[in-house]
PDB file of C-alpha atoms in Angstrom:
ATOM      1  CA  UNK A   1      -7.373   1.279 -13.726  1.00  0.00           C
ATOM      2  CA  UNK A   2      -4.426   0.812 -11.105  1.00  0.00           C
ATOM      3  CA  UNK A   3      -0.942   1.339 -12.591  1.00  0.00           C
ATOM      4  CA  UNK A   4       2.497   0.794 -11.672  1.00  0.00           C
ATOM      5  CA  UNK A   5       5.260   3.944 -12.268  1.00  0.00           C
ATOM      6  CA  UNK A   6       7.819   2.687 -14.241  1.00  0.00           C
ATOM      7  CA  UNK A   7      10.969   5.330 -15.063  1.00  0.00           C
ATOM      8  CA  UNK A   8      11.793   6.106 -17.872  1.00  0.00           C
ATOM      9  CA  UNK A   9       9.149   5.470 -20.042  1.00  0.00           C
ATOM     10  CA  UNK A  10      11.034   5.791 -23.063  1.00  0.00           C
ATOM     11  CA  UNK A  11      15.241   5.235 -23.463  1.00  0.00           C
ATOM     12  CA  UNK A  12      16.967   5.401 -26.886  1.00  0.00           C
ATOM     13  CA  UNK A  13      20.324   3.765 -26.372  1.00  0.00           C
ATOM     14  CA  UNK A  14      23.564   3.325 -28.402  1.00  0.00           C
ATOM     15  CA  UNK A  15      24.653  -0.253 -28.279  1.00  0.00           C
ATOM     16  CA  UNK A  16      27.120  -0.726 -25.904  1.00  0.00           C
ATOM     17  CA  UNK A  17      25.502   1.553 -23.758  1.00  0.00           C
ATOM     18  CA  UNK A  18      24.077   0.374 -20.260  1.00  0.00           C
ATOM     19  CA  UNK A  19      20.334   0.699 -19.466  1.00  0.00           C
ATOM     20  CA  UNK A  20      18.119   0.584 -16.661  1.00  0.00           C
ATOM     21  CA  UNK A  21      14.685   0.896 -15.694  1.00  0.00           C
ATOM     22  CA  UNK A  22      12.973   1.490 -12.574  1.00  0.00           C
ATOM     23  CA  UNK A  23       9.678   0.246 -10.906  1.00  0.00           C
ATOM     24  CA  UNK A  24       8.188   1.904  -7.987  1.00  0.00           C
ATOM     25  CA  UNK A  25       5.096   0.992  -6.075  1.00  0.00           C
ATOM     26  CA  UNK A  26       3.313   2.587  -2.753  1.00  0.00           C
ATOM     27  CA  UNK A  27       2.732  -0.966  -1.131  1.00  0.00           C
ATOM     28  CA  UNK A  28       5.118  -3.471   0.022  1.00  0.00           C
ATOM     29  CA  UNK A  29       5.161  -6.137  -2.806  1.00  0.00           C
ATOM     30  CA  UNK A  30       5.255 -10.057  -1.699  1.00  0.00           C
ATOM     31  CA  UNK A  31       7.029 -10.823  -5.144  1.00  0.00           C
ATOM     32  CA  UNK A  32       7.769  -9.066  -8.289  1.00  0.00           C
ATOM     33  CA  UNK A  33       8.277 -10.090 -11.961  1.00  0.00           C
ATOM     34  CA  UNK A  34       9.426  -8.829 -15.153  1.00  0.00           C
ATOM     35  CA  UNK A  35       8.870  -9.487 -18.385  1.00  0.00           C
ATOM     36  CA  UNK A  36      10.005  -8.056 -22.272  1.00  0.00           C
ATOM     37  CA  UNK A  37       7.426  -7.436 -24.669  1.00  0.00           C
ATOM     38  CA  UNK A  38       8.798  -7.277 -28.282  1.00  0.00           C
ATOM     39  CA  UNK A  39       7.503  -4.986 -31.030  1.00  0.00           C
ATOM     40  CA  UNK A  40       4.438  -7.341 -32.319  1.00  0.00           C
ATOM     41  CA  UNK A  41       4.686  -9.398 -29.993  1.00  0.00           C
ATOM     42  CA  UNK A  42       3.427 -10.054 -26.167  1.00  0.00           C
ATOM     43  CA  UNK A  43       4.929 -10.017 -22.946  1.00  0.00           C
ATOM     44  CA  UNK A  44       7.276 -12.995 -22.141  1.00  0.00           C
ATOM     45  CA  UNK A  45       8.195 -13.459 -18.392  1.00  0.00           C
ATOM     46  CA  UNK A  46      12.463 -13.165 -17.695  1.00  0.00           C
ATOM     47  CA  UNK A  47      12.476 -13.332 -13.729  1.00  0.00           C
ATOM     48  CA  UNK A  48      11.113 -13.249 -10.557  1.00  0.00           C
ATOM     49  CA  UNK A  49      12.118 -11.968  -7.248  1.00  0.00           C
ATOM     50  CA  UNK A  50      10.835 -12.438  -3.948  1.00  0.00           C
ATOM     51  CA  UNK A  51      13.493 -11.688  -1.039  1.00  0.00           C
ATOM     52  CA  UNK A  52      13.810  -8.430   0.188  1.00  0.00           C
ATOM     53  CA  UNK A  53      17.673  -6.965  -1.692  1.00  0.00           C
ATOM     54  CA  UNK A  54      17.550  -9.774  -3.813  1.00  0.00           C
ATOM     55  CA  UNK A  55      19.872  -9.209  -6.879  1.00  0.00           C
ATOM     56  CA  UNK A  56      19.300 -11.915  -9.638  1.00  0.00           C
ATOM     57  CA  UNK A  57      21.545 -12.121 -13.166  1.00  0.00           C
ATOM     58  CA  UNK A  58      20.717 -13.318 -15.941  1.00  0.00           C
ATOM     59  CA  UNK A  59      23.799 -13.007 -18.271  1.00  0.00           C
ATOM     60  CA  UNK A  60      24.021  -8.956 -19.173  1.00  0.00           C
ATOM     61  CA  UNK A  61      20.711  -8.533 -17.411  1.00  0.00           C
ATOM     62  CA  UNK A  62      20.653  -7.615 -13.089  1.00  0.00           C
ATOM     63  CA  UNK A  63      17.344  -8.152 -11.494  1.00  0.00           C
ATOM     64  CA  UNK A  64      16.804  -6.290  -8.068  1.00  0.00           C
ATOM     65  CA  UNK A  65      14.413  -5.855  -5.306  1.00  0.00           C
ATOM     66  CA  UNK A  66      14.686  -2.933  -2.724  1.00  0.00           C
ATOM     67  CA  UNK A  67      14.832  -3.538   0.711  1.00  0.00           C
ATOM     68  CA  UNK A  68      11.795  -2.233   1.346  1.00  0.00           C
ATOM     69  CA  UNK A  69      10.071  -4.509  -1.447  1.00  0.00           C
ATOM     70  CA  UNK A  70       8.801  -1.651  -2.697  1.00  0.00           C
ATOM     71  CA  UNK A  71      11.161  -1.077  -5.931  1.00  0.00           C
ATOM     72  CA  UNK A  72      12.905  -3.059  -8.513  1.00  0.00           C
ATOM     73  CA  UNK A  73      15.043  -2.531 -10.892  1.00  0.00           C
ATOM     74  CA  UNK A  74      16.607  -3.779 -13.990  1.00  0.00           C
ATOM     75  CA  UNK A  75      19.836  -3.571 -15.556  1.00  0.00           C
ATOM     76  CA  UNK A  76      21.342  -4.275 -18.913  1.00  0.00           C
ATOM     77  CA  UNK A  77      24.946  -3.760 -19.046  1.00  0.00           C
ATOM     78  CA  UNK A  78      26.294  -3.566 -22.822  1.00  0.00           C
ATOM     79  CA  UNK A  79      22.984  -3.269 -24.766  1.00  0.00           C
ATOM     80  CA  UNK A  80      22.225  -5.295 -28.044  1.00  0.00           C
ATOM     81  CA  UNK A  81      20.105  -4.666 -30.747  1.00  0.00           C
ATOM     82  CA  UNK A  82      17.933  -7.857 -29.463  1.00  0.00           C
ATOM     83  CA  UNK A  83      17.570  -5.964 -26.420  1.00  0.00           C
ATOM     84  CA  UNK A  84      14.725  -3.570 -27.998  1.00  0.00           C
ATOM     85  CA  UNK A  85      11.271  -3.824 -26.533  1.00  0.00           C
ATOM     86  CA  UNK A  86       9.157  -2.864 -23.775  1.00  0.00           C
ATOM     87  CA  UNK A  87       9.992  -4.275 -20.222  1.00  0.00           C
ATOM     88  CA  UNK A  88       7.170  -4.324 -17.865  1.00  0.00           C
ATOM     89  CA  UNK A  89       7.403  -4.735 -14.316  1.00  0.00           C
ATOM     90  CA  UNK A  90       4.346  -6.879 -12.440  1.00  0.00           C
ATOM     91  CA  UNK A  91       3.396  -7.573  -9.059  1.00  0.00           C
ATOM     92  CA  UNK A  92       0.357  -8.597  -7.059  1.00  0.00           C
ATOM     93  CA  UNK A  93       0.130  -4.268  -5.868  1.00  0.00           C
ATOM     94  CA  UNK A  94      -2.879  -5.447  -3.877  1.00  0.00           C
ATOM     95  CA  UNK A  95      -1.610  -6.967  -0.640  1.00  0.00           C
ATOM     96  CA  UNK A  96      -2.958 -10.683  -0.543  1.00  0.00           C
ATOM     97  CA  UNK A  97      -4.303 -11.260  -4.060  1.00  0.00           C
ATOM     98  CA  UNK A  98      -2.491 -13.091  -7.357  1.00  0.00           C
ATOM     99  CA  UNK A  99      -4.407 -10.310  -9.369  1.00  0.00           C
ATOM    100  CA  UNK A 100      -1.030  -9.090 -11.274  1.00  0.00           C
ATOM    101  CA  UNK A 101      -0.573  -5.366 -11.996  1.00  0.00           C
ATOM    102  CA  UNK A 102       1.651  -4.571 -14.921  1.00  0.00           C
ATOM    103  CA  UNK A 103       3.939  -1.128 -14.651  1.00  0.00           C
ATOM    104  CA  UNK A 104       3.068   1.780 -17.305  1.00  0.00           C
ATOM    105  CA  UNK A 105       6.848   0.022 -18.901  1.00  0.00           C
ATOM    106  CA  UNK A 106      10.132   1.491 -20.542  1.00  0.00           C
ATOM    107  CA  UNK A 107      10.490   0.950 -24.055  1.00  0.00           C
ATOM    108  CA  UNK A 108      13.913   0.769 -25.005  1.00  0.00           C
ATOM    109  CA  UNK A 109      15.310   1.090 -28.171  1.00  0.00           C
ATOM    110  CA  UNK A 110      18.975   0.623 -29.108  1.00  0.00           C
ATOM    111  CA  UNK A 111      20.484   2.115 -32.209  1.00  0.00           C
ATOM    112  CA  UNK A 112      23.219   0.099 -33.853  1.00  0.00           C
TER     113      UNK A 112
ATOM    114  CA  UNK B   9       3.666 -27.735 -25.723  1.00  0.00           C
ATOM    115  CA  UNK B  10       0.731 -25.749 -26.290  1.00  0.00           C
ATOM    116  CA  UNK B  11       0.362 -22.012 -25.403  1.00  0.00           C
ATOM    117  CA  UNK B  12      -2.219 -19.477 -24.542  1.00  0.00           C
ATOM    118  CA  UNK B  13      -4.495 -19.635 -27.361  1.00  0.00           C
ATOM    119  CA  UNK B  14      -6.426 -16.816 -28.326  1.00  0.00           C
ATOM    120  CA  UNK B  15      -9.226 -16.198 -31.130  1.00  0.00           C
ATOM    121  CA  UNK B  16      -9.468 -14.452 -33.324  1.00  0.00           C
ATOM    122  CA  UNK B  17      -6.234 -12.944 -33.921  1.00  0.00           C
ATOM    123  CA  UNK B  18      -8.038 -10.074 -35.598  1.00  0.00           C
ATOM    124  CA  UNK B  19     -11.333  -8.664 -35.498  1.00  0.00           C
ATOM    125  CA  UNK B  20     -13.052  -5.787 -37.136  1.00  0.00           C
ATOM    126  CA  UNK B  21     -16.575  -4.909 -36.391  1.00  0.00           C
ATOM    127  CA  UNK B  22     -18.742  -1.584 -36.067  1.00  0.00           C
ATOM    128  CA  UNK B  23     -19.588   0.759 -33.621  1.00  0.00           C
ATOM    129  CA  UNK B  24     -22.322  -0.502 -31.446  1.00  0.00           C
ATOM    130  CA  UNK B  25     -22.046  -4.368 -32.222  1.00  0.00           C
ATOM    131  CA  UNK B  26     -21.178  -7.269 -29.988  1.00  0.00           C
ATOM    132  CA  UNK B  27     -17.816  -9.093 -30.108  1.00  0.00           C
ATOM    133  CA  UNK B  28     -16.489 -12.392 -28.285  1.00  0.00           C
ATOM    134  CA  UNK B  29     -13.246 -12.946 -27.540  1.00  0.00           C
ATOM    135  CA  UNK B  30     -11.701 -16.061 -26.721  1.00  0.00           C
ATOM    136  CA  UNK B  31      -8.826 -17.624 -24.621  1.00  0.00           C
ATOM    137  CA  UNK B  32      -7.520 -21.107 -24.387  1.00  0.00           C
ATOM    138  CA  UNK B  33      -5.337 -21.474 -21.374  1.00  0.00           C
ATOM    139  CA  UNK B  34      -2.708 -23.960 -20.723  1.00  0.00           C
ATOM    140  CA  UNK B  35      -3.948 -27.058 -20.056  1.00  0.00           C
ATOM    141  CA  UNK B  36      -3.797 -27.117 -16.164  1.00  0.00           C
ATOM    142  CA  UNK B  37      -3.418 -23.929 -15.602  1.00  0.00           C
ATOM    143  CA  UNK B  38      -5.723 -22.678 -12.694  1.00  0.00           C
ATOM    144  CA  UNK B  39      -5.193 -18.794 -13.151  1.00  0.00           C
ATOM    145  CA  UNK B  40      -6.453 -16.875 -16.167  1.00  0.00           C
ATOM    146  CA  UNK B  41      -6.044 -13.128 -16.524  1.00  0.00           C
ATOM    147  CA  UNK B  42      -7.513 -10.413 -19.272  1.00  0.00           C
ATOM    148  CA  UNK B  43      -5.196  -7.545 -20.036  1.00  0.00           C
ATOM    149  CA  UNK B  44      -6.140  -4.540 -22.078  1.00  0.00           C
ATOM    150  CA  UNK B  45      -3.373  -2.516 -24.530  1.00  0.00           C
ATOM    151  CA  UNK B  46      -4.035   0.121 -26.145  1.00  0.00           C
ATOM    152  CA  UNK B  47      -1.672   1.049 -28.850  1.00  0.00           C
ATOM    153  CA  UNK B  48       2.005   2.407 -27.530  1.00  0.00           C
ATOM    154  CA  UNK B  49       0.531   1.536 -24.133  1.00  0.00           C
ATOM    155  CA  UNK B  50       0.949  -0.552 -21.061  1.00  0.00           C
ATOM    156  CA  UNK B  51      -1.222  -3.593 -19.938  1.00  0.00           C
ATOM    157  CA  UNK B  52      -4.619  -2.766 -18.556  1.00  0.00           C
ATOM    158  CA  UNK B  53      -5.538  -5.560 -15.870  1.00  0.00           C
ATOM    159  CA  UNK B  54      -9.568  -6.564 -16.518  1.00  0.00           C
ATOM    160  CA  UNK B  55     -10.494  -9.491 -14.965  1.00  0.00           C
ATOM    161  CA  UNK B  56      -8.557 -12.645 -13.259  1.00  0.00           C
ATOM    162  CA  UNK B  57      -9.865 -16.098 -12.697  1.00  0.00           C
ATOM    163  CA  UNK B  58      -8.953 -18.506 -10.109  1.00  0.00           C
ATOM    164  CA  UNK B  59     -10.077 -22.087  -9.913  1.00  0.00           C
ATOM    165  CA  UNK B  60     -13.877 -21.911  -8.851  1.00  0.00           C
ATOM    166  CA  UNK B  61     -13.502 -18.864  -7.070  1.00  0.00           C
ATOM    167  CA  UNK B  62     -15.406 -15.603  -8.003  1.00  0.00           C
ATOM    168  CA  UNK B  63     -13.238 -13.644 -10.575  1.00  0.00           C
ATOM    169  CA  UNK B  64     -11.850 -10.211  -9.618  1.00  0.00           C
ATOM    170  CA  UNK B  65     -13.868  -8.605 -12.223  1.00  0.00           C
ATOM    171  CA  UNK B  66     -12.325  -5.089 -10.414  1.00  0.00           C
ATOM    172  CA  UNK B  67     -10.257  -4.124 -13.564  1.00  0.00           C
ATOM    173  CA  UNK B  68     -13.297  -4.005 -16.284  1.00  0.00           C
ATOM    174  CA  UNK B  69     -13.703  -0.735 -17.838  1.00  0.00           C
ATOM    175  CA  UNK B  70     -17.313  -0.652 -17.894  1.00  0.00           C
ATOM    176  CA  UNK B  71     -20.457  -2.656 -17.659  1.00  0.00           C
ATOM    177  CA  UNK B  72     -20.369  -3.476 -21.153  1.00  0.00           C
ATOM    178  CA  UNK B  73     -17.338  -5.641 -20.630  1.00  0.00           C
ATOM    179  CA  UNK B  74     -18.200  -9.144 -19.004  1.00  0.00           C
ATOM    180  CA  UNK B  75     -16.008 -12.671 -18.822  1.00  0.00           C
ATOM    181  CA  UNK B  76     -16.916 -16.205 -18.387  1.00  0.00           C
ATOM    182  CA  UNK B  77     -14.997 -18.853 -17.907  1.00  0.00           C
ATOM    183  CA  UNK B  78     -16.461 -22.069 -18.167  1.00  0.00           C
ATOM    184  CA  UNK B  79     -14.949 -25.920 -16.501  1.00  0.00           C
ATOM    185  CA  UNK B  80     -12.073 -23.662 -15.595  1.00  0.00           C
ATOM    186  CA  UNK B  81     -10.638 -23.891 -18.760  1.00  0.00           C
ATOM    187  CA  UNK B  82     -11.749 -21.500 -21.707  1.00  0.00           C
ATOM    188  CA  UNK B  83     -12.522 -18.074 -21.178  1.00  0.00           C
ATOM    189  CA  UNK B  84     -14.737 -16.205 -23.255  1.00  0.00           C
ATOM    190  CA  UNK B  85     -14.613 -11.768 -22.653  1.00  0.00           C
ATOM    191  CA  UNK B  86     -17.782 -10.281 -23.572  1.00  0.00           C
ATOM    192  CA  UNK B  87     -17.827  -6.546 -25.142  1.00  0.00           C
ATOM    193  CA  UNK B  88     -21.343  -5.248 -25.777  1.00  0.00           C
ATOM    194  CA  UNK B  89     -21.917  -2.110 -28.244  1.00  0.00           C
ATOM    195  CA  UNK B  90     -18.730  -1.460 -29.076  1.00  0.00           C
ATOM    196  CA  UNK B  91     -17.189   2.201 -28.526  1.00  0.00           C
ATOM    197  CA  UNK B  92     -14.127   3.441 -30.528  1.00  0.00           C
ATOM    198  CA  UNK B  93     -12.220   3.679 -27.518  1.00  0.00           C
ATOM    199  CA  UNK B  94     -12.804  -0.316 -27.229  1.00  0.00           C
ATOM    200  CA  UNK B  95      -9.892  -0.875 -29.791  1.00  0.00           C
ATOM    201  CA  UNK B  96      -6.910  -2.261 -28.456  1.00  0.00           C
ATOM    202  CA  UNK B  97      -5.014  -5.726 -28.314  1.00  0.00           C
ATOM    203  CA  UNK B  98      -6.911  -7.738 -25.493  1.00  0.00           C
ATOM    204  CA  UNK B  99      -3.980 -10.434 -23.738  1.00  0.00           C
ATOM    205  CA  UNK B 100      -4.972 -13.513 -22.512  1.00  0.00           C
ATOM    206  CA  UNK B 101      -2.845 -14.750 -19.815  1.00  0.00           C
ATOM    207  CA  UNK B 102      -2.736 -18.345 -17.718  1.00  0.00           C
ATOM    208  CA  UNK B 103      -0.520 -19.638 -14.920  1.00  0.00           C
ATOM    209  CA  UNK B 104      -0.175 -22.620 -12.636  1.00  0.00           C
ATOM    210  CA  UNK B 105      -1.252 -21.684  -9.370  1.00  0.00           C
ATOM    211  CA  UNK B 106      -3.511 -18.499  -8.502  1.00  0.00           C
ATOM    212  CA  UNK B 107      -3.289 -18.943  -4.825  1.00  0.00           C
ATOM    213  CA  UNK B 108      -2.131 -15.820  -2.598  1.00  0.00           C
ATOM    214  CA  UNK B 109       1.503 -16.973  -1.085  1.00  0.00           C
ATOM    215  CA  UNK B 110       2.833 -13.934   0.025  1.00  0.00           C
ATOM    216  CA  UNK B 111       6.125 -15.410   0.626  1.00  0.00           C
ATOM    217  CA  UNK B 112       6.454 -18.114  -1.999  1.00  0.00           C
ATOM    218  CA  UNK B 113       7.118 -17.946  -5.380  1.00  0.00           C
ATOM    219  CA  UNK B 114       4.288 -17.330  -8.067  1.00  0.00           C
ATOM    220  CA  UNK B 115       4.247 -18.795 -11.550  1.00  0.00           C
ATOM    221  CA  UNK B 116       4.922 -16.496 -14.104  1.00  0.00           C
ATOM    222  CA  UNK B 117       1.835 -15.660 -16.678  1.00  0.00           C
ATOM    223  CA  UNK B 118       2.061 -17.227 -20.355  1.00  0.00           C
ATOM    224  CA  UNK B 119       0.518 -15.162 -22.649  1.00  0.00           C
ATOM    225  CA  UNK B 120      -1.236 -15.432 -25.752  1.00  0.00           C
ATOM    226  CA  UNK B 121      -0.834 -13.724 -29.165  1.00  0.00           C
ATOM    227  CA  UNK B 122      -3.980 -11.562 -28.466  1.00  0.00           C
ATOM    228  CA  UNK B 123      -6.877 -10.234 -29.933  1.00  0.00           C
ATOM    229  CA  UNK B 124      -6.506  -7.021 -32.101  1.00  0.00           C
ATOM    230  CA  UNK B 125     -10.052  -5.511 -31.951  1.00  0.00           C
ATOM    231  CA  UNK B 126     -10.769  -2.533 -34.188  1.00  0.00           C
ATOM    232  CA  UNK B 127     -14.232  -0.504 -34.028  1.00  0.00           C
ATOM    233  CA  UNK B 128     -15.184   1.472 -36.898  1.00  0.00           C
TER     234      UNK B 128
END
């Protein structure tokens, strides 16, 4: 099926230590969304973005869209041990539709 | 409230049998989506319901695999003579509105717990 490139796939971390991953699609994206999946457990949605160079926060975390719409990116400054999991990007990669395509992911894991 | 509610949580079953999988959706909740994972893996899109239209059924892997969802609510995904390669968590998902706004903000999906289907 159609997937989404998400860099790195894997990232082993110290805590303290920043993080980022990096989604990257072919077609211009009307929105994109991100979500964490812990180990066990299933994806949970953390943001949204829709404007083209929009940078969103959410406390340690920096959401943002390229200009282009055509990459995101996320951010963690300072990991935490409850910052382990899998974080999927998502977007609707076929122009018009709501039918949402998950990124392959970057599990991150963060070593205390 | 109430989740995404999926049964079972678990199922077992043997090479070559049927198995139904079901999905409760938020009550109200127009859009429903199937997602595949296979173990260590990302989220296979399936199939994706919206209101009374005809589902996108572009994701399913073959034509064993078939989904239903009846009043608009519960969803039911259908896998017929189940292969080994069938195993995997199967992810309900539901959101508010499934209508394309290419400039307006989507709901986010709510998932459920999944289904962790094993074929022996």
């Amino acid at each position: 099926g159609q997937q989404v490139m998400q860099i790195p796939q894997y990232q082993h971390v110290q805590e303290g230590e920043d993080f980022t991953t990096y989604c990257n699609s072919s077609t211009t994206l009307s929105n994109i969304q991100w979500y964490k999946q812990r180990p066990g457990g299933h994806p949970v949605f953390l943001i949204q973005l829709v404007k083209s160079g929009e940078v969103k926060k959410q406390k340690r975390l920096t959401f943002q869209f390229g200009e282009a719409k055509k990459n995101s990116s996320l951010h963690i400054t300072a990991t935490q041990t409850t910052d382990v999991g899998t974080y999927f990007c998502a977007g609707p990669f076929t122009s018009g539709t709501y039918k949402y395509i998950f990124g392959t992911g970057t599990r991150l894991k963060v070593l205390a | 409230g109430a989740g995404v509610s999926q049964s079972p949580s678990n199922k077992v079953t043997e090479k070559g049998k049927d198995v139904e999988l079901r999905c409760d959706p938020i009550s109200g909740h127009t859009a429903l989506y199937w997602y595949r994972q296979s173990l260590g893996q990302g989220l296979e899109f399936l199939i994706y319901f919206q209101g009374n239209s005809a589902p996108d059924k572009s994701g399913l892997p073959s034509d064993r695999f078939s989904a239903e969802r009846t009043g608009g609510s519960v969803s039911t995904l259908t896998i017929q003579r189940t292969q080994q390669e069938d195993s995997a968590v199967y992810l309900c998902a539901s959101s508010h509105r499934g209508t394309a706004e290419p400039s307006s903000y989507n709901s986010p999906l709510h998932f459920g717990n999944g289904t962790r289907l094993t074929v022996t």
